[in-house]
PDB file of C-alpha atoms and ligand atoms in Angstrom:
ATOM      1  CA  MET A  29     -35.808 -28.283  31.509  1.00 39.00           C
ATOM      2  CA  ARG A  30     -32.950 -30.400  32.019  1.00 45.00           C
ATOM      3  CA  LYS A  31     -31.959 -30.240  28.435  1.00 43.00           C
ATOM      4  CA  ALA A  32     -32.273 -26.348  28.709  1.00 43.00           C
ATOM      5  CA  LEU A  33     -30.055 -26.317  31.686  1.00 42.00           C
ATOM      6  CA  LEU A  34     -27.540 -28.458  30.076  1.00 42.00           C
ATOM      7  CA  LEU A  35     -27.501 -26.273  26.861  1.00 42.00           C
ATOM      8  CA  VAL A  36     -27.083 -23.104  29.239  1.00 42.00           C
ATOM      9  CA  GLY A  37     -24.419 -24.720  30.948  1.00 43.00           C
ATOM     10  CA  SER A  38     -22.631 -25.868  27.947  1.00 44.00           C
ATOM     11  CA  SER A  39     -22.874 -22.483  26.335  1.00 46.00           C
ATOM     12  CA  MET A  40     -21.382 -20.913  29.561  1.00 44.00           C
ATOM     13  CA  ALA A  41     -18.692 -23.338  29.245  1.00 44.00           C
ATOM     14  CA  LEU A  42     -18.085 -22.529  25.751  1.00 42.00           C
ATOM     15  CA  ALA A  43     -18.213 -18.618  26.372  1.00 43.00           C
ATOM     16  CA  MET A  44     -15.634 -19.197  29.226  1.00 43.00           C
ATOM     17  CA  LEU A  45     -13.469 -21.284  26.980  1.00 41.00           C
ATOM     18  CA  LEU A  46     -13.702 -18.873  24.014  1.00 42.00           C
ATOM     19  CA  THR A  47     -13.361 -15.857  26.038  1.00 44.00           C
ATOM     20  CA  PHE A  48     -10.567 -16.773  28.304  1.00 45.00           C
ATOM     21  CA  GLY A  49      -7.052 -15.547  27.224  1.00 46.00           C
ATOM     22  CA  MET A  50      -8.501 -14.407  23.900  1.00 52.00           C
ATOM     23  CA  PRO A  51      -7.446 -11.036  22.434  1.00 53.00           C
ATOM     24  CA  LEU A  52     -10.108  -8.503  23.234  1.00 55.00           C
ATOM     25  CA  GLN A  53     -11.016  -7.818  19.583  1.00 53.00           C
ATOM     26  CA  LYS A  54     -11.985 -11.561  19.235  1.00 64.00           C
ATOM     27  CA  VAL A  55     -14.303 -11.434  22.165  1.00 68.00           C
ATOM     28  CA  ALA A  56     -17.047  -9.421  20.503  1.00 73.00           C
ATOM     29  CA  ALA A  57     -16.917 -12.004  17.521  1.00 77.00           C
ATOM     30  CA  GLN A  58     -17.222 -14.766  19.949  1.00 82.00           C
ATOM     31  CA  ASP A  59     -20.369 -13.027  21.458  1.00 88.00           C
ATOM     32  CA  ASP A  60     -21.864 -13.155  18.031  1.00 88.00           C
ATOM     33  CA  LEU A  61     -21.103 -16.741  17.394  1.00 91.00           C
ATOM     34  CA  LEU A  62     -22.748 -17.413  20.807  1.00 92.00           C
ATOM     35  CA  LYS A  63     -25.847 -15.357  19.969  1.00 95.00           C
ATOM     36  CA  TYR A  64     -26.469 -16.754  16.376  1.00 96.00           C
ATOM     37  CA  GLY A  65     -26.789 -20.430  15.515  1.00 96.00           C
ATOM     38  CA  PRO A  66     -25.237 -21.647  12.327  1.00 96.00           C
ATOM     39  CA  ASN A  67     -26.800 -20.418   9.276  1.00 97.00           C
ATOM     40  CA  ASP A  68     -29.013 -18.112  11.296  1.00 97.00           C
ATOM     41  CA  ARG A  69     -31.048 -15.832   8.958  1.00 97.00           C
ATOM     42  CA  SER A  70     -31.583 -13.204  11.610  1.00 97.00           C
ATOM     43  CA  ARG A  71     -27.824 -12.549  11.771  1.00 97.00           C
ATOM     44  CA  PRO A  72     -27.116  -9.016  10.213  1.00 96.00           C
ATOM     45  CA  GLU A  73     -25.649  -9.347   6.699  1.00 96.00           C
ATOM     46  CA  PRO A  74     -22.157  -7.629   6.347  1.00 95.00           C
ATOM     47  CA  PRO A  75     -22.184  -4.163   4.800  1.00 96.00           C
ATOM     48  CA  VAL A  76     -22.109  -4.140   0.865  1.00 98.00           C
ATOM     49  CA  ILE A  77     -18.912  -2.298  -0.475  1.00 98.00           C
ATOM     50  CA  ALA A  78     -16.990  -2.198  -3.830  1.00 98.00           C
ATOM     51  CA  PRO A  79     -13.891  -3.771  -3.450  1.00 97.00           C
ATOM     52  CA  GLY A  80     -11.803  -1.546  -5.692  1.00 96.00           C
ATOM     53  CA  THR A  81      -9.284  -2.603  -8.137  1.00 97.00           C
ATOM     54  CA  ALA A  82      -5.748  -3.751  -8.283  1.00 95.00           C
ATOM     55  CA  SER A  83      -2.959  -1.215  -9.165  1.00 97.00           C
ATOM     56  CA  THR A  84      -0.589  -1.535 -12.342  1.00 97.00           C
ATOM     57  CA  GLN A  85       2.874  -0.171 -12.554  1.00 97.00           C
ATOM     58  CA  ASP A  86       1.380   2.789 -14.655  1.00 96.00           C
ATOM     59  CA  HIS A  87      -1.797   3.506 -12.737  1.00 96.00           C
ATOM     60  CA  PRO A  88      -2.767   3.114  -9.054  1.00 96.00           C
ATOM     61  CA  GLY A  89      -5.864   1.119  -8.579  1.00 96.00           C
ATOM     62  CA  GLU A  90      -9.039   2.125  -6.871  1.00 97.00           C
ATOM     63  CA  PRO A  91      -9.364   1.804  -3.151  1.00 98.00           C
ATOM     64  CA  PRO A  92     -12.367  -0.229  -1.691  1.00 98.00           C
ATOM     65  CA  SER A  93     -15.446   2.244  -1.403  1.00 98.00           C
ATOM     66  CA  ASP A  94     -15.411   2.222   2.434  1.00 98.00           C
ATOM     67  CA  ALA A  95     -11.690   3.184   2.690  1.00 98.00           C
ATOM     68  CA  ILE A  96     -10.173   6.433   3.731  1.00 98.00           C
ATOM     69  CA  VAL A  97      -8.063   7.893   1.101  1.00 98.00           C
ATOM     70  CA  LEU A  98      -4.865   9.213   2.797  1.00 98.00           C
ATOM     71  CA  PHE A  99      -3.396  10.693  -0.518  1.00 97.00           C
ATOM     72  CA  ASN A 100      -5.560  12.035  -3.108  1.00 91.00           C
ATOM     73  CA  GLY A 101      -2.911  11.978  -5.848  1.00 95.00           C
ATOM     74  CA  LYS A 102      -2.649  15.768  -5.959  1.00 96.00           C
ATOM     75  CA  ASP A 103      -1.560  17.247  -2.567  1.00 97.00           C
ATOM     76  CA  LEU A 104      -0.685  16.349   0.850  1.00 98.00           C
ATOM     77  CA  SER A 105      -3.579  18.197   2.573  1.00 97.00           C
ATOM     78  CA  ASN A 106      -4.084  15.099   4.812  1.00 98.00           C
ATOM     79  CA  TRP A 107      -0.492  15.090   6.132  1.00 98.00           C
ATOM     80  CA  VAL A 108       1.496  17.506   8.429  1.00 98.00           C
ATOM     81  CA  SER A 109       5.336  17.649   9.499  1.00 98.00           C
ATOM     82  CA  VAL A 110       5.929  15.707  12.623  1.00 98.00           C
ATOM     83  CA  LYS A 111       8.490  18.096  13.580  1.00 96.00           C
ATOM     84  CA  ASP A 112       6.392  21.147  13.844  1.00 96.00           C
ATOM     85  CA  GLY A 113       2.817  20.250  12.992  1.00 97.00           C
ATOM     86  CA  GLY A 114       3.136  22.476   9.849  1.00 98.00           C
ATOM     87  CA  PRO A 115       2.641  21.665   6.203  1.00 98.00           C
ATOM     88  CA  ALA A 116       4.201  18.480   5.123  1.00 98.00           C
ATOM     89  CA  LYS A 117       7.332  19.531   3.197  1.00 97.00           C
ATOM     90  CA  TRP A 118       7.781  16.435   1.048  1.00 98.00           C
ATOM     91  CA  THR A 119       7.258  16.820  -2.690  1.00 98.00           C
ATOM     92  CA  VAL A 120       4.398  15.939  -4.804  1.00 98.00           C
ATOM     93  CA  GLY A 121       4.669  14.596  -8.476  1.00 97.00           C
ATOM     94  CA  LYS A 122       2.237  13.062 -10.893  1.00 96.00           C
ATOM     95  CA  GLY A 123      -0.071  10.760  -8.761  1.00 96.00           C
ATOM     96  CA  TYR A 124       2.659  10.248  -6.190  1.00 98.00           C
ATOM     97  CA  PHE A 125       4.605  11.997  -3.291  1.00 98.00           C
ATOM     98  CA  ALA A 126       8.129  11.637  -2.422  1.00 98.00           C
ATOM     99  CA  THR A 127      10.346  12.061   0.695  1.00 98.00           C
ATOM    100  CA  VAL A 128      12.555  15.095   0.522  1.00 98.00           C
ATOM    101  CA  PRO A 129      15.614  14.315   2.684  1.00 97.00           C
ATOM    102  CA  GLY A 130      16.123  16.327   5.648  1.00 97.00           C
ATOM    103  CA  THR A 131      12.520  17.601   5.919  1.00 98.00           C
ATOM    104  CA  GLY A 132      11.718  15.094   8.365  1.00 98.00           C
ATOM    105  CA  TYR A 133       8.938  12.589   8.905  1.00 98.00           C
ATOM    106  CA  ILE A 134       5.479  13.277   7.995  1.00 98.00           C
ATOM    107  CA  ARG A 135       2.172  12.145   9.735  1.00 98.00           C
ATOM    108  CA  THR A 136      -1.524  12.033   8.999  1.00 98.00           C
ATOM    109  CA  LYS A 137      -3.708  14.789  10.339  1.00 98.00           C
ATOM    110  CA  ASP A 138      -6.063  12.354  11.672  1.00 98.00           C
ATOM    111  CA  ALA A 139      -5.583   9.421  14.153  1.00 98.00           C
ATOM    112  CA  TYR A 140      -6.525   6.027  13.434  1.00 98.00           C
ATOM    113  CA  GLY A 141      -7.093   2.798  15.431  1.00 98.00           C
ATOM    114  CA  ASP A 142      -6.998  -0.809  14.476  1.00 98.00           C
ATOM    115  CA  CYS A 143      -6.864  -0.950  10.738  1.00 98.00           C
ATOM    116  CA  GLN A 144      -6.283  -2.368   7.371  1.00 98.00           C
ATOM    117  CA  LEU A 145      -3.589  -0.151   5.600  1.00 98.00           C
ATOM    118  CA  HIS A 146      -2.742  -0.292   1.902  1.00 98.00           C
ATOM    119  CA  VAL A 147       0.629   1.286   0.993  1.00 98.00           C
ATOM    120  CA  GLU A 148       2.542   1.601  -2.505  1.00 98.00           C
ATOM    121  CA  TYR A 149       6.267   2.819  -2.725  1.00 98.00           C
ATOM    122  CA  ALA A 150       9.013   2.750  -4.994  1.00 98.00           C
ATOM    123  CA  THR A 151      12.543   3.216  -4.150  1.00 98.00           C
ATOM    124  CA  PRO A 152      15.007   5.317  -6.149  1.00 98.00           C
ATOM    125  CA  ASN A 153      16.387   3.989  -9.605  1.00 98.00           C
ATOM    126  CA  PRO A 154      19.112   3.858 -10.171  1.00 98.00           C
ATOM    127  CA  PRO A 155      19.742   2.877  -6.528  1.00 97.00           C
ATOM    128  CA  HIS A 156      22.408   4.619  -4.465  1.00 95.00           C
ATOM    129  CA  GLY A 157      24.336   3.388  -1.517  1.00 98.00           C
ATOM    130  CA  THR A 158      23.948  -0.214   0.324  1.00 98.00           C
ATOM    131  CA  ASP A 159      22.658  -1.693   3.311  1.00 98.00           C
ATOM    132  CA  GLN A 160      20.540   0.563   5.254  1.00 98.00           C
ATOM    133  CA  ASP A 161      21.514   3.521   3.372  1.00 98.00           C
ATOM    134  CA  ARG A 162      19.599   2.564   0.350  1.00 98.00           C
ATOM    135  CA  GLY A 163      15.813   3.596  -0.434  1.00 98.00           C
ATOM    136  CA  ASN A 164      15.230   3.632   3.414  1.00 98.00           C
ATOM    137  CA  SER A 165      11.914   4.981   4.665  1.00 98.00           C
ATOM    138  CA  GLY A 166       9.276   3.498   6.727  1.00 98.00           C
ATOM    139  CA  VAL A 167       5.636   3.137   7.632  1.00 99.00           C
ATOM    140  CA  PHE A 168       4.952   3.974  11.397  1.00 98.00           C
ATOM    141  CA  LEU A 169       1.850   2.586  12.559  1.00 98.00           C
ATOM    142  CA  HIS A 170       0.449   4.679  15.393  1.00 98.00           C
ATOM    143  CA  GLY A 171       3.604   6.754  14.754  1.00 98.00           C
ATOM    144  CA  LEU A 172       5.653   4.243  16.878  1.00 98.00           C
ATOM    145  CA  TYR A 173       5.927   0.765  15.134  1.00 98.00           C
ATOM    146  CA  GLU A 174       7.950   0.735  11.945  1.00 98.00           C
ATOM    147  CA  ILE A 175       7.296  -1.541   9.019  1.00 99.00           C
ATOM    148  CA  GLN A 176      10.368  -0.993   7.197  1.00 98.00           C
ATOM    149  CA  VAL A 177      10.444   0.465   3.711  1.00 99.00           C
ATOM    150  CA  LEU A 178      14.000  -0.345   2.221  1.00 98.00           C
ATOM    151  CA  ASP A 179      15.520  -1.129  -1.336  1.00 98.00           C
ATOM    152  CA  SER A 180      15.797  -4.859  -0.409  1.00 98.00           C
ATOM    153  CA  TYR A 181      16.396  -6.033  -4.028  1.00 98.00           C
ATOM    154  CA  ASN A 182      20.043  -7.396  -4.160  1.00 98.00           C
ATOM    155  CA  ASN A 183      20.903  -5.539  -1.208  1.00 98.00           C
ATOM    156  CA  VAL A 184      22.262  -7.270   2.095  1.00 97.00           C
ATOM    157  CA  THR A 185      21.382  -5.890   5.508  1.00 98.00           C
ATOM    158  CA  TYR A 186      20.388  -7.369   8.982  1.00 98.00           C
ATOM    159  CA  ALA A 187      17.254  -9.534   8.929  1.00 98.00           C
ATOM    160  CA  ASP A 188      15.136  -7.392  11.017  1.00 98.00           C
ATOM    161  CA  GLY A 189      15.909  -4.166   8.882  1.00 98.00           C
ATOM    162  CA  GLU A 190      14.959  -5.501   5.618  1.00 98.00           C
ATOM    163  CA  ALA A 191      11.831  -4.391   3.727  1.00 98.00           C
ATOM    164  CA  ALA A 192       8.667  -5.216   5.268  1.00 98.00           C
ATOM    165  CA  ALA A 193      10.327  -6.195   8.663  1.00 99.00           C
ATOM    166  CA  VAL A 194       9.058  -4.981  11.974  1.00 98.00           C
ATOM    167  CA  TYR A 195      12.142  -2.999  12.406  1.00 98.00           C
ATOM    168  CA  GLY A 196      14.350  -4.424  15.094  1.00 98.00           C
ATOM    169  CA  GLN A 197      11.943  -7.284  15.951  1.00 98.00           C
ATOM    170  CA  HIS A 198      10.647  -9.362  13.292  1.00 98.00           C
ATOM    171  CA  PRO A 199      12.323 -10.147   9.825  1.00 98.00           C
ATOM    172  CA  PRO A 200       9.786 -10.709   7.002  1.00 98.00           C
ATOM    173  CA  LEU A 201       9.182 -14.481   6.445  1.00 98.00           C
ATOM    174  CA  VAL A 202      10.546 -13.958   2.926  1.00 98.00           C
ATOM    175  CA  ASN A 203      12.321 -11.185   0.794  1.00 98.00           C
ATOM    176  CA  ALA A 204       9.576 -10.492  -1.778  1.00 98.00           C
ATOM    177  CA  ALA A 205      11.337  -7.299  -3.062  1.00 98.00           C
ATOM    178  CA  ARG A 206      10.931  -5.786  -6.471  1.00 98.00           C
ATOM    179  CA  PRO A 207      13.524  -3.928  -8.233  1.00 98.00           C
ATOM    180  CA  PRO A 208      14.104  -0.238  -7.476  1.00 98.00           C
ATOM    181  CA  GLY A 209      11.879   2.148  -9.201  1.00 98.00           C
ATOM    182  CA  ILE A 210       9.070  -0.406  -9.503  1.00 98.00           C
ATOM    183  CA  TRP A 211       5.870   0.233  -7.364  1.00 98.00           C
ATOM    184  CA  GLN A 212       5.513  -2.320  -4.614  1.00 98.00           C
ATOM    185  CA  THR A 213       2.690  -2.847  -2.074  1.00 98.00           C
ATOM    186  CA  TYR A 214       2.153  -3.467   1.723  1.00 98.00           C
ATOM    187  CA  ASP A 215      -1.047  -4.651   2.947  1.00 98.00           C
ATOM    188  CA  ILE A 216      -1.003  -4.453   6.656  1.00 99.00           C
ATOM    189  CA  VAL A 217      -3.403  -5.509   9.255  1.00 98.00           C
ATOM    190  CA  PHE A 218      -2.631  -3.849  12.568  1.00 98.00           C
ATOM    191  CA  HIS A 219      -4.274  -4.095  15.952  1.00 98.00           C
ATOM    192  CA  GLY A 220      -2.801  -1.602  18.447  1.00 98.00           C
ATOM    193  CA  PRO A 221      -2.044  -2.304  22.245  1.00 98.00           C
ATOM    194  CA  ARG A 222      -4.462  -2.226  25.056  1.00 98.00           C
ATOM    195  CA  PHE A 223      -3.993  -1.106  28.445  1.00 98.00           C
ATOM    196  CA  ASP A 224      -5.691  -1.466  31.670  1.00 97.00           C
ATOM    197  CA  SER A 225      -6.519   1.404  34.211  1.00 97.00           C
ATOM    198  CA  THR A 226      -3.024   0.744  36.049  1.00 97.00           C
ATOM    199  CA  GLY A 227      -1.265   1.217  32.582  1.00 97.00           C
ATOM    200  CA  ALA A 228      -0.412  -2.592  32.414  1.00 98.00           C
ATOM    201  CA  VAL A 229      -0.522  -4.065  28.880  1.00 98.00           C
ATOM    202  CA  VAL A 230      -3.469  -6.504  28.495  1.00 98.00           C
ATOM    203  CA  ARG A 231      -2.862  -6.833  24.560  1.00 97.00           C
ATOM    204  CA  LYS A 232       0.293  -6.274  22.792  1.00 98.00           C
ATOM    205  CA  ALA A 233       0.193  -4.689  19.246  1.00 98.00           C
ATOM    206  CA  ASN A 234       0.184  -7.327  16.553  1.00 98.00           C
ATOM    207  CA  VAL A 235       0.575  -6.994  12.928  1.00 98.00           C
ATOM    208  CA  THR A 236       0.038  -8.920   9.762  1.00 98.00           C
ATOM    209  CA  VAL A 237       1.800  -7.807   6.264  1.00 99.00           C
ATOM    210  CA  PHE A 238       1.461  -8.874   2.810  1.00 98.00           C
ATOM    211  CA  TYR A 239       4.470  -7.666   0.553  1.00 98.00           C
ATOM    212  CA  ASN A 240       3.723  -7.464  -2.918  1.00 98.00           C
ATOM    213  CA  GLY A 241       0.931 -10.015  -2.171  1.00 98.00           C
ATOM    214  CA  VAL A 242       2.954 -12.350  -0.248  1.00 98.00           C
ATOM    215  CA  LEU A 243       2.415 -12.995   3.527  1.00 98.00           C
ATOM    216  CA  VAL A 244       5.586 -11.835   5.384  1.00 98.00           C
ATOM    217  CA  GLN A 245       4.364 -10.898   8.808  1.00 98.00           C
ATOM    218  CA  ASP A 246       1.675 -13.502  10.169  1.00 98.00           C
ATOM    219  CA  HIS A 247       0.050 -11.718  12.951  1.00 98.00           C
ATOM    220  CA  VAL A 248       3.401 -11.210  14.869  1.00 98.00           C
ATOM    221  CA  GLU A 249       3.109  -9.461  18.350  1.00 98.00           C
ATOM    222  CA  LEU A 250       5.106  -6.370  18.914  1.00 98.00           C
ATOM    223  CA  THR A 251       7.490  -6.130  21.926  1.00 98.00           C
ATOM    224  CA  GLY A 252       6.838  -2.396  22.260  1.00 98.00           C
ATOM    225  CA  PRO A 253       7.663   0.522  19.961  1.00 98.00           C
ATOM    226  CA  THR A 254      10.334  -0.031  17.255  1.00 98.00           C
ATOM    227  CA  ALA A 255      13.832   1.506  17.655  1.00 98.00           C
ATOM    228  CA  HIS A 256      17.371   1.174  16.407  1.00 97.00           C
ATOM    229  CA  HIS A 257      19.336  -1.277  18.596  1.00 97.00           C
ATOM    230  CA  GLN A 258      16.800  -0.948  21.270  1.00 97.00           C
ATOM    231  CA  ARG A 259      13.423  -2.557  22.126  1.00 98.00           C
ATOM    232  CA  PRO A 260      11.712   0.068  24.374  1.00 98.00           C
ATOM    233  CA  PRO A 261       8.763  -1.138  26.547  1.00 98.00           C
ATOM    234  CA  TYR A 262       5.226   0.042  25.771  1.00 98.00           C
ATOM    235  CA  GLN A 263       4.132   3.445  27.246  1.00 97.00           C
ATOM    236  CA  VAL A 264       0.321   3.837  27.582  1.00 98.00           C
ATOM    237  CA  THR A 265      -0.967   5.292  24.369  1.00 98.00           C
ATOM    238  CA  PRO A 266      -4.525   6.074  23.054  1.00 98.00           C
ATOM    239  CA  GLU A 267      -6.209   3.642  20.780  1.00 97.00           C
ATOM    240  CA  LYS A 268      -5.953   6.111  17.893  1.00 98.00           C
ATOM    241  CA  LEU A 269      -2.892   7.705  16.650  1.00 98.00           C
ATOM    242  CA  PRO A 270      -1.711   9.306  13.485  1.00 98.00           C
ATOM    243  CA  LEU A 271       0.160   7.295  11.001  1.00 98.00           C
ATOM    244  CA  ALA A 272       3.479   8.532  10.100  1.00 98.00           C
ATOM    245  CA  LEU A 273       6.180   8.213   7.181  1.00 98.00           C
ATOM    246  CA  GLN A 274       9.866   8.209   7.718  1.00 98.00           C
ATOM    247  CA  ASP A 275      12.404  10.620   6.238  1.00 98.00           C
ATOM    248  CA  HIS A 276      15.635   8.475   6.153  1.00 98.00           C
ATOM    249  CA  ASN A 277      17.457  10.711   3.689  1.00 97.00           C
ATOM    250  CA  HIS A 278      16.415   8.995   0.544  1.00 98.00           C
ATOM    251  CA  PRO A 279      13.670  10.146  -1.921  1.00 98.00           C
ATOM    252  CA  VAL A 280      11.314   7.145  -1.602  1.00 98.00           C
ATOM    253  CA  ARG A 281       8.016   7.655  -3.629  1.00 98.00           C
ATOM    254  CA  TYR A 282       4.435   6.867  -2.257  1.00 98.00           C
ATOM    255  CA  ARG A 283       1.152   6.512  -3.892  1.00 98.00           C
ATOM    256  CA  ASN A 284      -2.341   5.068  -3.306  1.00 98.00           C
ATOM    257  CA  LEU A 285      -2.491   5.080   0.243  1.00 98.00           C
ATOM    258  CA  TRP A 286      -5.591   4.128   2.198  1.00 98.00           C
ATOM    259  CA  ILE A 287      -6.928   2.786   5.249  1.00 98.00           C
ATOM    260  CA  ARG A 288     -10.025   1.034   6.669  1.00 98.00           C
ATOM    261  CA  GLU A 289     -10.449   1.236  10.368  1.00 97.00           C
ATOM    262  CA  LEU A 290     -11.327  -2.038  12.096  1.00 96.00           C
ATOM    263  CA  LYS A 291     -14.256  -2.200  14.675  1.00 86.00           C
ATOM    264  CA  GLU A 292     -13.847  -4.018  17.995  1.00 73.00           C
ATOM    265  CA  GLY A 293     -14.575  -7.643  17.083  1.00 62.00           C
ATOM    266  CA  GLN A 294     -12.799  -7.403  13.533  1.00 63.00           C
TER     267      GLN A 294
HETATM  268 MG1   MG B 304      13.221   2.927   7.751  1.00 51.19          MG
END
């Protein structure tokens, strides 16, 4: 009995220790840790998926079997214009689509929450312009938080505006850029913000980014939406919002975009 009480007491203490101050998405995982002992065979097995294949320069790879494919290689049926909600006015080429300067941002028709996102892009070759005026676009998580797309190959700009920067907030840890015209990858893990009933932020958004397979953003917290020369505060937003891509007047190409939504606890 005493041993049992001690066990209960210690697991409560552990629960408090594990839960206090912990990001919300981790709490469910910690609940499972308390529910199942080590090597417990009654613990549910993870779902089986096919992991997909890596891309080459000539061919986009296969997404994991449980991913939502955002571009089918043929049309922009999953995308609309941010400006008017009408059809996306970007062009579609053989297995890719590209920004049409002046047509504005595009966004997904559907909204997504916390996620793993894979994006491939190639900046114009030969390159034009310098600094921010060279192969500029952007991946806007929730339509609000920009992971910068830029031709950062032999192109000097401010640190928090380089390719794979959280624009205006976090420079990438290294510049892992490939030359213009070469397909490059972003693998992003994004957790959106959470708000309580009064609108206070209880969890800031955070993001992890691998750029061409290299870790460049290591679970960084966002100060709020990204902006030029500003760090605006969070506004209360839903847990799911569309993903947007930026028109920054440069014909940047995209292919092989897919997303896997994360459940609470992941
Ligand atoms: Mg940009």
